[in-house]
Amino acid sequence: MRIFDPHIHMSSRTTDDYERMAGAGVRALVEPAFWLGQPRTNTGSLTDYFDSLIGWEPFRASQFGIRHHCAIALNPKEANDPRCREVLSVLPRYLAKDGVVAVGEVGYDSMTPEEDEVFAVQLALAVEHDLPVLVHTPHRDKQRGTLRTLDVLKESGIDRGRVVIDHLNEVTVGLVADSGCWMGFSIYPGTKMSPRRMAVVLSQYGLARMLVNSAADWGRSDPLLTLRTGQAMLTAGFTGDEVDRVLWRNPAEFYGQSGRLDIASADEPAPAIAGNSFAGNSIARGET
Ligand SMILES: [Zn+2]
């Protein structure tokens, strides 16, 4: 099983995670810019972070044969902090860089007027730079946040085929399915979407424009839930080719719209790491 995780925050994960992911078949990923838990107090804090997303993390990933790309944006939560606002003026410099394949995460956290403004500015930047957009939907009041997101996208005039609306669930997927936007699902341990529930959603809504991610960060999350979802799909009767479509070809198609995706050699076998080949690893064989 080859896996492209379209949304994962590797900056908050250990090198052991990269190793486990490589063993599980993860060969490419996109790391969107987000909040760090501790509020940032100035623009330099954000630009240092962006620099790590285009420099240090791709290097760390490459040691395990994983192609690392990123999405750059001022996240919805910090859109509310006037100390971070100035970063909007330096975003164009980052959106021109090779490893940047989207604008994101943008969207809503608490649905404030400040978030409205920053969301609209960044959608305009995406159009200007011809980049896809990754939209976060709020964890609270998700349905209202999703509807408002769809309204804002409509007003912006952006091509809906270049937008993924993420963190959907059984309640919100139906709102997005007919919009033309891509549908993103974050699979978490214990809460929200599970691999089994995801397989049910795929059987109900089909595989087109569907993206499955682990959204792993420093919270309780698991970078291998993409693999688990593939396994749940097989158990539910999907074919290996259908699993490949959801876990590899769909994210490649979505982010490929940036014209910057570099995964051509990702089909080669993963390199042996520190003398430790994954070939005999049960996870590599797709077993649980
Ligand atoms: Zn995220």
PDB file of C-alpha atoms and ligand atoms in Angstrom:
ATOM      1  CA  MET A   1       0.000   0.000   0.000  1.00  0.00           C
ATOM      2  CA  ARG A   2       1.456   3.382  -0.985  1.00  0.00           C
ATOM      3  CA  ILE A   3       0.251   6.310   1.080  1.00  0.00           C
ATOM      4  CA  PHE A   4       0.265  10.085   0.574  1.00  0.00           C
ATOM      5  CA  ASP A   5      -0.863  11.822   3.797  1.00  0.00           C
ATOM      6  CA  PRO A   6      -2.404  15.106   2.604  1.00  0.00           C
ATOM      7  CA  HIS A   7      -2.472  16.748   6.062  1.00  0.00           C
ATOM      8  CA  ILE A   8      -0.015  15.990   8.861  1.00  0.00           C
ATOM      9  CA  HIS A   9       1.982  18.226  11.226  1.00  0.00           C
ATOM     10  CA  MET A  10       5.380  16.539  11.294  1.00  0.00           C
ATOM     11  CA  SER A  11       7.029  19.420  13.183  1.00  0.00           C
ATOM     12  CA  SER A  12       5.264  18.111  16.271  1.00  0.00           C
ATOM     13  CA  ARG A  13       6.187  14.457  15.660  1.00  0.00           C
ATOM     14  CA  THR A  14       9.355  12.543  16.454  1.00  0.00           C
ATOM     15  CA  THR A  15      11.799  10.969  14.038  1.00  0.00           C
ATOM     16  CA  ASP A  16      10.475   7.597  15.231  1.00  0.00           C
ATOM     17  CA  ASP A  17       7.176   8.583  13.596  1.00  0.00           C
ATOM     18  CA  TYR A  18       8.887   9.193  10.256  1.00  0.00           C
ATOM     19  CA  GLU A  19      10.418   5.739  10.581  1.00  0.00           C
ATOM     20  CA  ARG A  20       7.084   4.072  11.394  1.00  0.00           C
ATOM     21  CA  MET A  21       5.346   5.956   8.584  1.00  0.00           C
ATOM     22  CA  ALA A  22       7.958   4.894   6.026  1.00  0.00           C
ATOM     23  CA  GLY A  23       7.513   1.293   7.208  1.00  0.00           C
ATOM     24  CA  ALA A  24       3.739   1.609   6.803  1.00  0.00           C
ATOM     25  CA  GLY A  25       3.992   2.780   3.179  1.00  0.00           C
ATOM     26  CA  VAL A  26       3.834   6.565   3.594  1.00  0.00           C
ATOM     27  CA  ARG A  27       5.925   7.968   0.746  1.00  0.00           C
ATOM     28  CA  ALA A  28       4.655  11.528   0.482  1.00  0.00           C
ATOM     29  CA  LEU A  29       2.929  14.072   2.689  1.00  0.00           C
ATOM     30  CA  VAL A  30       1.798  17.669   2.924  1.00  0.00           C
ATOM     31  CA  GLU A  31       2.379  19.601   6.152  1.00  0.00           C
ATOM     32  CA  PRO A  32       0.071  22.605   6.443  1.00  0.00           C
ATOM     33  CA  ALA A  33       1.071  25.569   8.601  1.00  0.00           C
ATOM     34  CA  PHE A  34      -0.922  25.789  11.826  1.00  0.00           C
ATOM     35  CA  TRP A  35      -1.090  27.034  15.392  1.00  0.00           C
ATOM     36  CA  LEU A  36       1.622  25.917  17.800  1.00  0.00           C
ATOM     37  CA  GLY A  37      -0.354  25.671  21.031  1.00  0.00           C
ATOM     38  CA  GLN A  38       1.610  28.523  22.578  1.00  0.00           C
ATOM     39  CA  PRO A  39       0.526  31.818  20.949  1.00  0.00           C
ATOM     40  CA  ARG A  40       3.091  33.435  18.685  1.00  0.00           C
ATOM     41  CA  THR A  41       3.942  37.007  19.593  1.00  0.00           C
ATOM     42  CA  ASN A  42       5.404  38.343  16.337  1.00  0.00           C
ATOM     43  CA  THR A  43       5.778  37.793  12.592  1.00  0.00           C
ATOM     44  CA  GLY A  44       9.332  36.447  12.970  1.00  0.00           C
ATOM     45  CA  SER A  45       7.968  33.529  14.958  1.00  0.00           C
ATOM     46  CA  LEU A  46       5.780  32.609  11.980  1.00  0.00           C
ATOM     47  CA  THR A  47       8.481  33.058   9.344  1.00  0.00           C
ATOM     48  CA  ASP A  48      10.965  30.923  11.310  1.00  0.00           C
ATOM     49  CA  TYR A  49       8.263  28.229  11.361  1.00  0.00           C
ATOM     50  CA  PHE A  50       7.591  28.586   7.613  1.00  0.00           C
ATOM     51  CA  ASP A  51      11.338  28.297   6.988  1.00  0.00           C
ATOM     52  CA  SER A  52      11.411  25.015   8.908  1.00  0.00           C
ATOM     53  CA  LEU A  53       8.507  23.736   6.751  1.00  0.00           C
ATOM     54  CA  ILE A  54      10.445  24.360   3.552  1.00  0.00           C
ATOM     55  CA  GLY A  55      13.912  23.473   4.906  1.00  0.00           C
ATOM     56  CA  TRP A  56      14.354  21.313   7.970  1.00  0.00           C
ATOM     57  CA  GLU A  57      11.248  19.087   7.718  1.00  0.00           C
ATOM     58  CA  PRO A  58      11.790  18.095   4.053  1.00  0.00           C
ATOM     59  CA  PHE A  59      15.338  17.111   5.037  1.00  0.00           C
ATOM     60  CA  ARG A  60      14.130  15.084   8.035  1.00  0.00           C
ATOM     61  CA  ALA A  61      11.508  13.340   5.849  1.00  0.00           C
ATOM     62  CA  SER A  62      13.999  12.637   3.049  1.00  0.00           C
ATOM     63  CA  GLN A  63      16.107  10.524   5.413  1.00  0.00           C
ATOM     64  CA  PHE A  64      13.212   8.062   5.378  1.00  0.00           C
ATOM     65  CA  GLY A  65      12.451   8.283   1.676  1.00  0.00           C
ATOM     66  CA  ILE A  66       9.345  10.430   2.301  1.00  0.00           C
ATOM     67  CA  ARG A  67       8.565  13.376   0.009  1.00  0.00           C
ATOM     68  CA  HIS A  68       7.675  16.365   2.166  1.00  0.00           C
ATOM     69  CA  HIS A  69       5.691  19.320   0.826  1.00  0.00           C
ATOM     70  CA  CYS A  70       3.894  22.048   2.733  1.00  0.00           C
ATOM     71  CA  ALA A  71       1.010  24.487   2.682  1.00  0.00           C
ATOM     72  CA  ILE A  72       1.656  28.001   3.975  1.00  0.00           C
ATOM     73  CA  ALA A  73      -0.848  30.414   5.565  1.00  0.00           C
ATOM     74  CA  LEU A  74      -1.793  32.374   8.641  1.00  0.00           C
ATOM     75  CA  ASN A  75      -3.944  29.840  10.513  1.00  0.00           C
ATOM     76  CA  PRO A  76      -7.550  30.676  11.525  1.00  0.00           C
ATOM     77  CA  LYS A  77      -6.870  30.822  15.258  1.00  0.00           C
ATOM     78  CA  GLU A  78      -3.992  33.321  14.994  1.00  0.00           C
ATOM     79  CA  ALA A  79      -5.910  35.345  12.424  1.00  0.00           C
ATOM     80  CA  ASN A  80      -7.497  36.839  15.568  1.00  0.00           C
ATOM     81  CA  ASP A  81      -4.181  38.025  17.025  1.00  0.00           C
ATOM     82  CA  PRO A  82      -3.133  41.486  15.772  1.00  0.00           C
ATOM     83  CA  ARG A  83       0.505  40.613  16.543  1.00  0.00           C
ATOM     84  CA  CYS A  84       0.466  38.016  13.729  1.00  0.00           C
ATOM     85  CA  ARG A  85      -1.431  40.005  11.093  1.00  0.00           C
ATOM     86  CA  GLU A  86       1.657  41.482   9.466  1.00  0.00           C
ATOM     87  CA  VAL A  87       2.619  38.024   8.192  1.00  0.00           C
ATOM     88  CA  LEU A  88       0.029  38.417   5.409  1.00  0.00           C
ATOM     89  CA  SER A  89       2.439  40.812   3.690  1.00  0.00           C
ATOM     90  CA  VAL A  90       5.286  38.260   3.625  1.00  0.00           C
ATOM     91  CA  LEU A  91       3.128  35.299   2.496  1.00  0.00           C
ATOM     92  CA  PRO A  92       3.638  36.002  -1.233  1.00  0.00           C
ATOM     93  CA  ARG A  93       7.372  35.393  -0.782  1.00  0.00           C
ATOM     94  CA  TYR A  94       6.637  31.909   0.605  1.00  0.00           C
ATOM     95  CA  LEU A  95       3.867  31.065  -1.859  1.00  0.00           C
ATOM     96  CA  ALA A  96       6.423  31.400  -4.663  1.00  0.00           C
ATOM     97  CA  LYS A  97       8.641  28.621  -3.275  1.00  0.00           C
ATOM     98  CA  ASP A  98       9.050  25.156  -4.815  1.00  0.00           C
ATOM     99  CA  GLY A  99       8.011  22.961  -1.860  1.00  0.00           C
ATOM    100  CA  VAL A 100       4.846  24.974  -1.219  1.00  0.00           C
ATOM    101  CA  VAL A 101       1.944  23.174  -2.917  1.00  0.00           C
ATOM    102  CA  ALA A 102      -1.042  24.989  -1.356  1.00  0.00           C
ATOM    103  CA  VAL A 103      -2.322  27.828   0.786  1.00  0.00           C
ATOM    104  CA  GLY A 104      -3.379  26.445   4.178  1.00  0.00           C
ATOM    105  CA  GLU A 105      -4.674  25.927   6.732  1.00  0.00           C
ATOM    106  CA  VAL A 106      -7.124  28.746   6.266  1.00  0.00           C
ATOM    107  CA  GLY A 107     -10.796  28.992   7.275  1.00  0.00           C
ATOM    108  CA  TYR A 108     -12.576  29.380  10.587  1.00  0.00           C
ATOM    109  CA  ASP A 109     -11.835  28.737  14.235  1.00  0.00           C
ATOM    110  CA  SER A 110     -14.358  30.896  16.139  1.00  0.00           C
ATOM    111  CA  MET A 111     -15.941  32.559  13.061  1.00  0.00           C
ATOM    112  CA  THR A 112     -14.970  36.138  14.005  1.00  0.00           C
ATOM    113  CA  PRO A 113     -14.906  39.147  11.639  1.00  0.00           C
ATOM    114  CA  GLU A 114     -11.075  38.998  11.819  1.00  0.00           C
ATOM    115  CA  GLU A 115     -11.160  35.410  10.580  1.00  0.00           C
ATOM    116  CA  ASP A 116     -13.505  36.459   7.755  1.00  0.00           C
ATOM    117  CA  GLU A 117     -11.045  39.106   6.631  1.00  0.00           C
ATOM    118  CA  VAL A 118      -7.911  36.918   6.813  1.00  0.00           C
ATOM    119  CA  PHE A 119      -9.698  34.032   5.056  1.00  0.00           C
ATOM    120  CA  ALA A 120     -10.754  36.294   2.164  1.00  0.00           C
ATOM    121  CA  VAL A 121      -7.266  37.811   1.795  1.00  0.00           C
ATOM    122  CA  GLN A 122      -5.668  34.368   1.653  1.00  0.00           C
ATOM    123  CA  LEU A 123      -8.185  33.022  -0.879  1.00  0.00           C
ATOM    124  CA  ALA A 124      -7.243  35.960  -3.091  1.00  0.00           C
ATOM    125  CA  LEU A 125      -3.550  35.091  -2.619  1.00  0.00           C
ATOM    126  CA  ALA A 126      -4.275  31.497  -3.666  1.00  0.00           C
ATOM    127  CA  VAL A 127      -5.957  32.689  -6.864  1.00  0.00           C
ATOM    128  CA  GLU A 128      -3.098  35.090  -7.561  1.00  0.00           C
ATOM    129  CA  HIS A 129      -0.453  32.378  -7.039  1.00  0.00           C
ATOM    130  CA  ASP A 130      -2.488  29.697  -8.794  1.00  0.00           C
ATOM    131  CA  LEU A 131      -2.348  27.368  -5.777  1.00  0.00           C
ATOM    132  CA  PRO A 132      -4.856  24.913  -4.268  1.00  0.00           C
ATOM    133  CA  VAL A 133      -6.309  25.752  -0.834  1.00  0.00           C
ATOM    134  CA  LEU A 134      -6.673  23.642   2.307  1.00  0.00           C
ATOM    135  CA  VAL A 135      -9.595  24.851   4.434  1.00  0.00           C
ATOM    136  CA  HIS A 136      -9.892  23.915   8.109  1.00  0.00           C
ATOM    137  CA  THR A 137     -13.432  23.619   9.504  1.00  0.00           C
ATOM    138  CA  PRO A 138     -14.016  24.519  13.163  1.00  0.00           C
ATOM    139  CA  HIS A 139     -14.270  21.800  15.779  1.00  0.00           C
ATOM    140  CA  ARG A 140     -17.127  23.652  17.489  1.00  0.00           C
ATOM    141  CA  ASP A 141     -20.272  24.441  15.509  1.00  0.00           C
ATOM    142  CA  LYS A 142     -18.876  22.526  12.531  1.00  0.00           C
ATOM    143  CA  GLN A 143     -22.052  22.595  10.466  1.00  0.00           C
ATOM    144  CA  ARG A 144     -22.427  26.385  10.599  1.00  0.00           C
ATOM    145  CA  GLY A 145     -18.674  26.786   9.939  1.00  0.00           C
ATOM    146  CA  THR A 146     -18.891  24.530   6.892  1.00  0.00           C
ATOM    147  CA  LEU A 147     -21.891  26.414   5.444  1.00  0.00           C
ATOM    148  CA  ARG A 148     -20.189  29.769   5.999  1.00  0.00           C
ATOM    149  CA  THR A 149     -17.016  28.419   4.374  1.00  0.00           C
ATOM    150  CA  LEU A 150     -18.996  27.412   1.273  1.00  0.00           C
ATOM    151  CA  ASP A 151     -20.523  30.921   1.088  1.00  0.00           C
ATOM    152  CA  VAL A 152     -17.130  32.616   1.341  1.00  0.00           C
ATOM    153  CA  LEU A 153     -15.655  30.323  -1.325  1.00  0.00           C
ATOM    154  CA  LYS A 154     -18.544  31.174  -3.637  1.00  0.00           C
ATOM    155  CA  GLU A 155     -18.038  34.916  -3.108  1.00  0.00           C
ATOM    156  CA  SER A 156     -14.286  34.609  -3.734  1.00  0.00           C
ATOM    157  CA  GLY A 157     -14.840  33.178  -7.210  1.00  0.00           C
ATOM    158  CA  ILE A 158     -12.125  30.539  -6.632  1.00  0.00           C
ATOM    159  CA  ASP A 159     -12.341  27.318  -8.662  1.00  0.00           C
ATOM    160  CA  ARG A 160     -13.956  24.873  -6.187  1.00  0.00           C
ATOM    161  CA  GLY A 161     -11.973  22.012  -7.729  1.00  0.00           C
ATOM    162  CA  ARG A 162      -8.866  23.604  -6.237  1.00  0.00           C
ATOM    163  CA  VAL A 163     -10.212  23.657  -2.666  1.00  0.00           C
ATOM    164  CA  VAL A 164     -10.314  20.927  -0.027  1.00  0.00           C
ATOM    165  CA  ILE A 165     -12.639  21.414   2.943  1.00  0.00           C
ATOM    166  CA  ASP A 166     -11.087  19.402   5.740  1.00  0.00           C
ATOM    167  CA  HIS A 167     -12.087  17.754   9.028  1.00  0.00           C
ATOM    168  CA  LEU A 168     -15.468  16.704   7.622  1.00  0.00           C
ATOM    169  CA  ASN A 169     -17.659  14.051   9.225  1.00  0.00           C
ATOM    170  CA  GLU A 170     -20.928  12.236   8.499  1.00  0.00           C
ATOM    171  CA  VAL A 171     -22.898  15.403   9.310  1.00  0.00           C
ATOM    172  CA  THR A 172     -20.948  17.836   7.102  1.00  0.00           C
ATOM    173  CA  VAL A 173     -19.871  15.679   4.130  1.00  0.00           C
ATOM    174  CA  GLY A 174     -23.294  16.023   2.506  1.00  0.00           C
ATOM    175  CA  LEU A 175     -23.012  19.827   2.600  1.00  0.00           C
ATOM    176  CA  VAL A 176     -19.757  19.721   0.619  1.00  0.00           C
ATOM    177  CA  ALA A 177     -20.391  16.774  -1.726  1.00  0.00           C
ATOM    178  CA  ASP A 178     -22.301  18.792  -4.337  1.00  0.00           C
ATOM    179  CA  SER A 179     -20.163  21.945  -4.076  1.00  0.00           C
ATOM    180  CA  GLY A 180     -17.374  20.761  -6.371  1.00  0.00           C
ATOM    181  CA  CYS A 181     -14.856  21.107  -3.520  1.00  0.00           C
ATOM    182  CA  TRP A 182     -12.642  18.226  -2.441  1.00  0.00           C
ATOM    183  CA  MET A 183     -13.636  16.531   0.823  1.00  0.00           C
ATOM    184  CA  GLY A 184     -11.020  16.004   3.540  1.00  0.00           C
ATOM    185  CA  PHE A 185     -11.350  13.661   6.515  1.00  0.00           C
ATOM    186  CA  SER A 186      -9.038  13.559   9.520  1.00  0.00           C
ATOM    187  CA  ILE A 187      -8.967  10.127  11.119  1.00  0.00           C
ATOM    188  CA  TYR A 188      -8.314  10.257  14.854  1.00  0.00           C
ATOM    189  CA  PRO A 189      -7.933   7.622  17.572  1.00  0.00           C
ATOM    190  CA  GLY A 190     -10.981   7.437  19.825  1.00  0.00           C
ATOM    191  CA  THR A 191     -12.815  10.558  18.645  1.00  0.00           C
ATOM    192  CA  LYS A 192     -14.195  12.016  15.413  1.00  0.00           C
ATOM    193  CA  MET A 193     -13.721   9.915  12.268  1.00  0.00           C
ATOM    194  CA  SER A 194     -12.475   6.337  12.702  1.00  0.00           C
ATOM    195  CA  PRO A 195     -11.105   4.097   9.895  1.00  0.00           C
ATOM    196  CA  ARG A 196     -14.298   2.016   9.938  1.00  0.00           C
ATOM    197  CA  ARG A 197     -16.618   5.033   9.785  1.00  0.00           C
ATOM    198  CA  MET A 198     -14.489   6.457   6.977  1.00  0.00           C
ATOM    199  CA  ALA A 199     -14.971   3.275   4.927  1.00  0.00           C
ATOM    200  CA  VAL A 200     -18.746   3.683   5.371  1.00  0.00           C
ATOM    201  CA  VAL A 201     -18.620   7.330   4.187  1.00  0.00           C
ATOM    202  CA  LEU A 202     -16.624   6.241   1.117  1.00  0.00           C
ATOM    203  CA  SER A 203     -19.175   3.579   0.269  1.00  0.00           C
ATOM    204  CA  GLN A 204     -21.980   6.153   0.562  1.00  0.00           C
ATOM    205  CA  TYR A 205     -20.380   9.116  -1.236  1.00  0.00           C
ATOM    206  CA  GLY A 206     -17.925   7.435  -3.635  1.00  0.00           C
ATOM    207  CA  LEU A 207     -14.191   7.966  -4.053  1.00  0.00           C
ATOM    208  CA  ALA A 208     -14.032  11.074  -6.245  1.00  0.00           C
ATOM    209  CA  ARG A 209     -12.542  14.163  -4.578  1.00  0.00           C
ATOM    210  CA  MET A 210     -12.033  12.257  -1.310  1.00  0.00           C
ATOM    211  CA  LEU A 211      -8.890  12.847   0.790  1.00  0.00           C
ATOM    212  CA  VAL A 212      -8.034  10.927   3.962  1.00  0.00           C
ATOM    213  CA  ASN A 213      -5.442  12.252   6.410  1.00  0.00           C
ATOM    214  CA  SER A 214      -4.150  11.598   9.922  1.00  0.00           C
ATOM    215  CA  ALA A 215      -3.824  15.332  10.780  1.00  0.00           C
ATOM    216  CA  ALA A 216      -1.370  14.103  13.405  1.00  0.00           C
ATOM    217  CA  ASP A 217       0.093  16.800  15.647  1.00  0.00           C
ATOM    218  CA  TRP A 218       1.256  16.982  19.278  1.00  0.00           C
ATOM    219  CA  GLY A 219      -2.199  15.992  20.517  1.00  0.00           C
ATOM    220  CA  ARG A 220      -3.577  12.485  20.740  1.00  0.00           C
ATOM    221  CA  SER A 221      -3.279  11.364  17.137  1.00  0.00           C
ATOM    222  CA  ASP A 222      -1.725   8.587  15.067  1.00  0.00           C
ATOM    223  CA  PRO A 223       0.215   9.019  11.789  1.00  0.00           C
ATOM    224  CA  LEU A 224      -0.650   5.424  10.805  1.00  0.00           C
ATOM    225  CA  LEU A 225      -4.432   5.936  10.706  1.00  0.00           C
ATOM    226  CA  THR A 226      -4.166   6.429   6.940  1.00  0.00           C
ATOM    227  CA  LEU A 227      -2.880   2.843   6.703  1.00  0.00           C
ATOM    228  CA  ARG A 228      -5.626   1.690   9.075  1.00  0.00           C
ATOM    229  CA  THR A 229      -8.220   3.341   6.843  1.00  0.00           C
ATOM    230  CA  GLY A 230      -6.835   1.505   3.812  1.00  0.00           C
ATOM    231  CA  GLN A 231      -7.119  -1.736   5.753  1.00  0.00           C
ATOM    232  CA  ALA A 232     -10.676  -0.878   6.821  1.00  0.00           C
ATOM    233  CA  MET A 233     -11.546  -0.207   3.167  1.00  0.00           C
ATOM    234  CA  LEU A 234     -10.239  -3.647   2.155  1.00  0.00           C
ATOM    235  CA  THR A 235     -12.233  -5.259   4.969  1.00  0.00           C
ATOM    236  CA  ALA A 236     -15.317  -3.384   3.749  1.00  0.00           C
ATOM    237  CA  GLY A 237     -14.857  -4.863   0.255  1.00  0.00           C
ATOM    238  CA  PHE A 238     -13.034  -2.113  -1.639  1.00  0.00           C
ATOM    239  CA  THR A 239     -10.305  -3.282  -4.037  1.00  0.00           C
ATOM    240  CA  GLY A 240      -6.604  -2.543  -3.687  1.00  0.00           C
ATOM    241  CA  ASP A 241      -6.885  -0.186  -6.655  1.00  0.00           C
ATOM    242  CA  GLU A 242      -9.682   1.736  -4.923  1.00  0.00           C
ATOM    243  CA  VAL A 243      -7.546   2.036  -1.783  1.00  0.00           C
ATOM    244  CA  ASP A 244      -4.686   3.333  -3.958  1.00  0.00           C
ATOM    245  CA  ARG A 245      -6.997   5.912  -5.483  1.00  0.00           C
ATOM    246  CA  VAL A 246      -8.012   7.319  -2.088  1.00  0.00           C
ATOM    247  CA  LEU A 247      -4.641   7.078  -0.335  1.00  0.00           C
ATOM    248  CA  TRP A 248      -2.341   7.986  -3.231  1.00  0.00           C
ATOM    249  CA  ARG A 249      -3.830   9.113  -6.541  1.00  0.00           C
ATOM    250  CA  ASN A 250      -6.421  11.515  -5.066  1.00  0.00           C
ATOM    251  CA  PRO A 251      -3.940  13.571  -2.994  1.00  0.00           C
ATOM    252  CA  ALA A 252      -1.477  13.471  -5.909  1.00  0.00           C
ATOM    253  CA  GLU A 253      -4.191  14.850  -8.210  1.00  0.00           C
ATOM    254  CA  PHE A 254      -5.318  17.530  -5.754  1.00  0.00           C
ATOM    255  CA  TYR A 255      -1.891  18.926  -4.873  1.00  0.00           C
ATOM    256  CA  GLY A 256      -0.631  18.220  -8.401  1.00  0.00           C
ATOM    257  CA  GLN A 257      -2.733  21.239  -9.390  1.00  0.00           C
ATOM    258  CA  SER A 258       0.056  23.372  -7.897  1.00  0.00           C
ATOM    259  CA  GLY A 259       2.404  22.175 -10.640  1.00  0.00           C
ATOM    260  CA  ARG A 260       5.024  21.693  -7.901  1.00  0.00           C
ATOM    261  CA  LEU A 261       4.428  18.192  -6.599  1.00  0.00           C
ATOM    262  CA  ASP A 262       7.612  16.144  -6.677  1.00  0.00           C
ATOM    263  CA  ILE A 263       6.652  12.496  -6.246  1.00  0.00           C
ATOM    264  CA  ALA A 264       7.889  11.035  -9.530  1.00  0.00           C
ATOM    265  CA  SER A 265      10.423   8.732  -7.865  1.00  0.00           C
ATOM    266  CA  ALA A 266       8.250   7.961  -4.844  1.00  0.00           C
ATOM    267  CA  ASP A 267       7.298   4.635  -6.420  1.00  0.00           C
ATOM    268  CA  GLU A 268      10.812   3.338  -5.838  1.00  0.00           C
ATOM    269  CA  PRO A 269      11.209   1.026  -2.842  1.00  0.00           C
ATOM    270  CA  ALA A 270      11.822   2.809   0.475  1.00  0.00           C
ATOM    271  CA  PRO A 271      15.535   2.989   1.339  1.00  0.00           C
ATOM    272  CA  ALA A 272      16.970   0.820   4.105  1.00  0.00           C
ATOM    273  CA  ILE A 273      17.247   3.069   7.135  1.00  0.00           C
ATOM    274  CA  ALA A 274      20.236   2.871   9.484  1.00  0.00           C
ATOM    275  CA  GLY A 275      20.818  -0.721   8.402  1.00  0.00           C
ATOM    276  CA  ASN A 276      17.241  -1.574   9.286  1.00  0.00           C
ATOM    277  CA  SER A 277      15.156  -2.655   6.309  1.00  0.00           C
ATOM    278  CA  PHE A 278      11.391  -2.476   6.579  1.00  0.00           C
ATOM    279  CA  ALA A 279      10.898  -5.310   4.108  1.00  0.00           C
ATOM    280  CA  GLY A 280      10.145  -7.849   6.823  1.00  0.00           C
ATOM    281  CA  ASN A 281       8.007  -5.513   8.859  1.00  0.00           C
ATOM    282  CA  SER A 282       4.432  -6.717   9.355  1.00  0.00           C
ATOM    283  CA  ILE A 283       3.122  -3.159   8.926  1.00  0.00           C
ATOM    284  CA  ALA A 284       4.849  -2.961   5.522  1.00  0.00           C
ATOM    285  CA  ARG A 285       2.859  -6.005   4.473  1.00  0.00           C
ATOM    286  CA  GLY A 286      -0.342  -4.257   5.498  1.00  0.00           C
ATOM    287  CA  GLU A 287      -1.008  -6.516   8.478  1.00  0.00           C
ATOM    288  CA  THR A 288      -2.261  -5.259  11.800  1.00  0.00           C
TER     289      THR A 288
HETATM  290 ZN    ZN B   1      -4.069  20.583  10.869  1.00  0.00          ZN
END
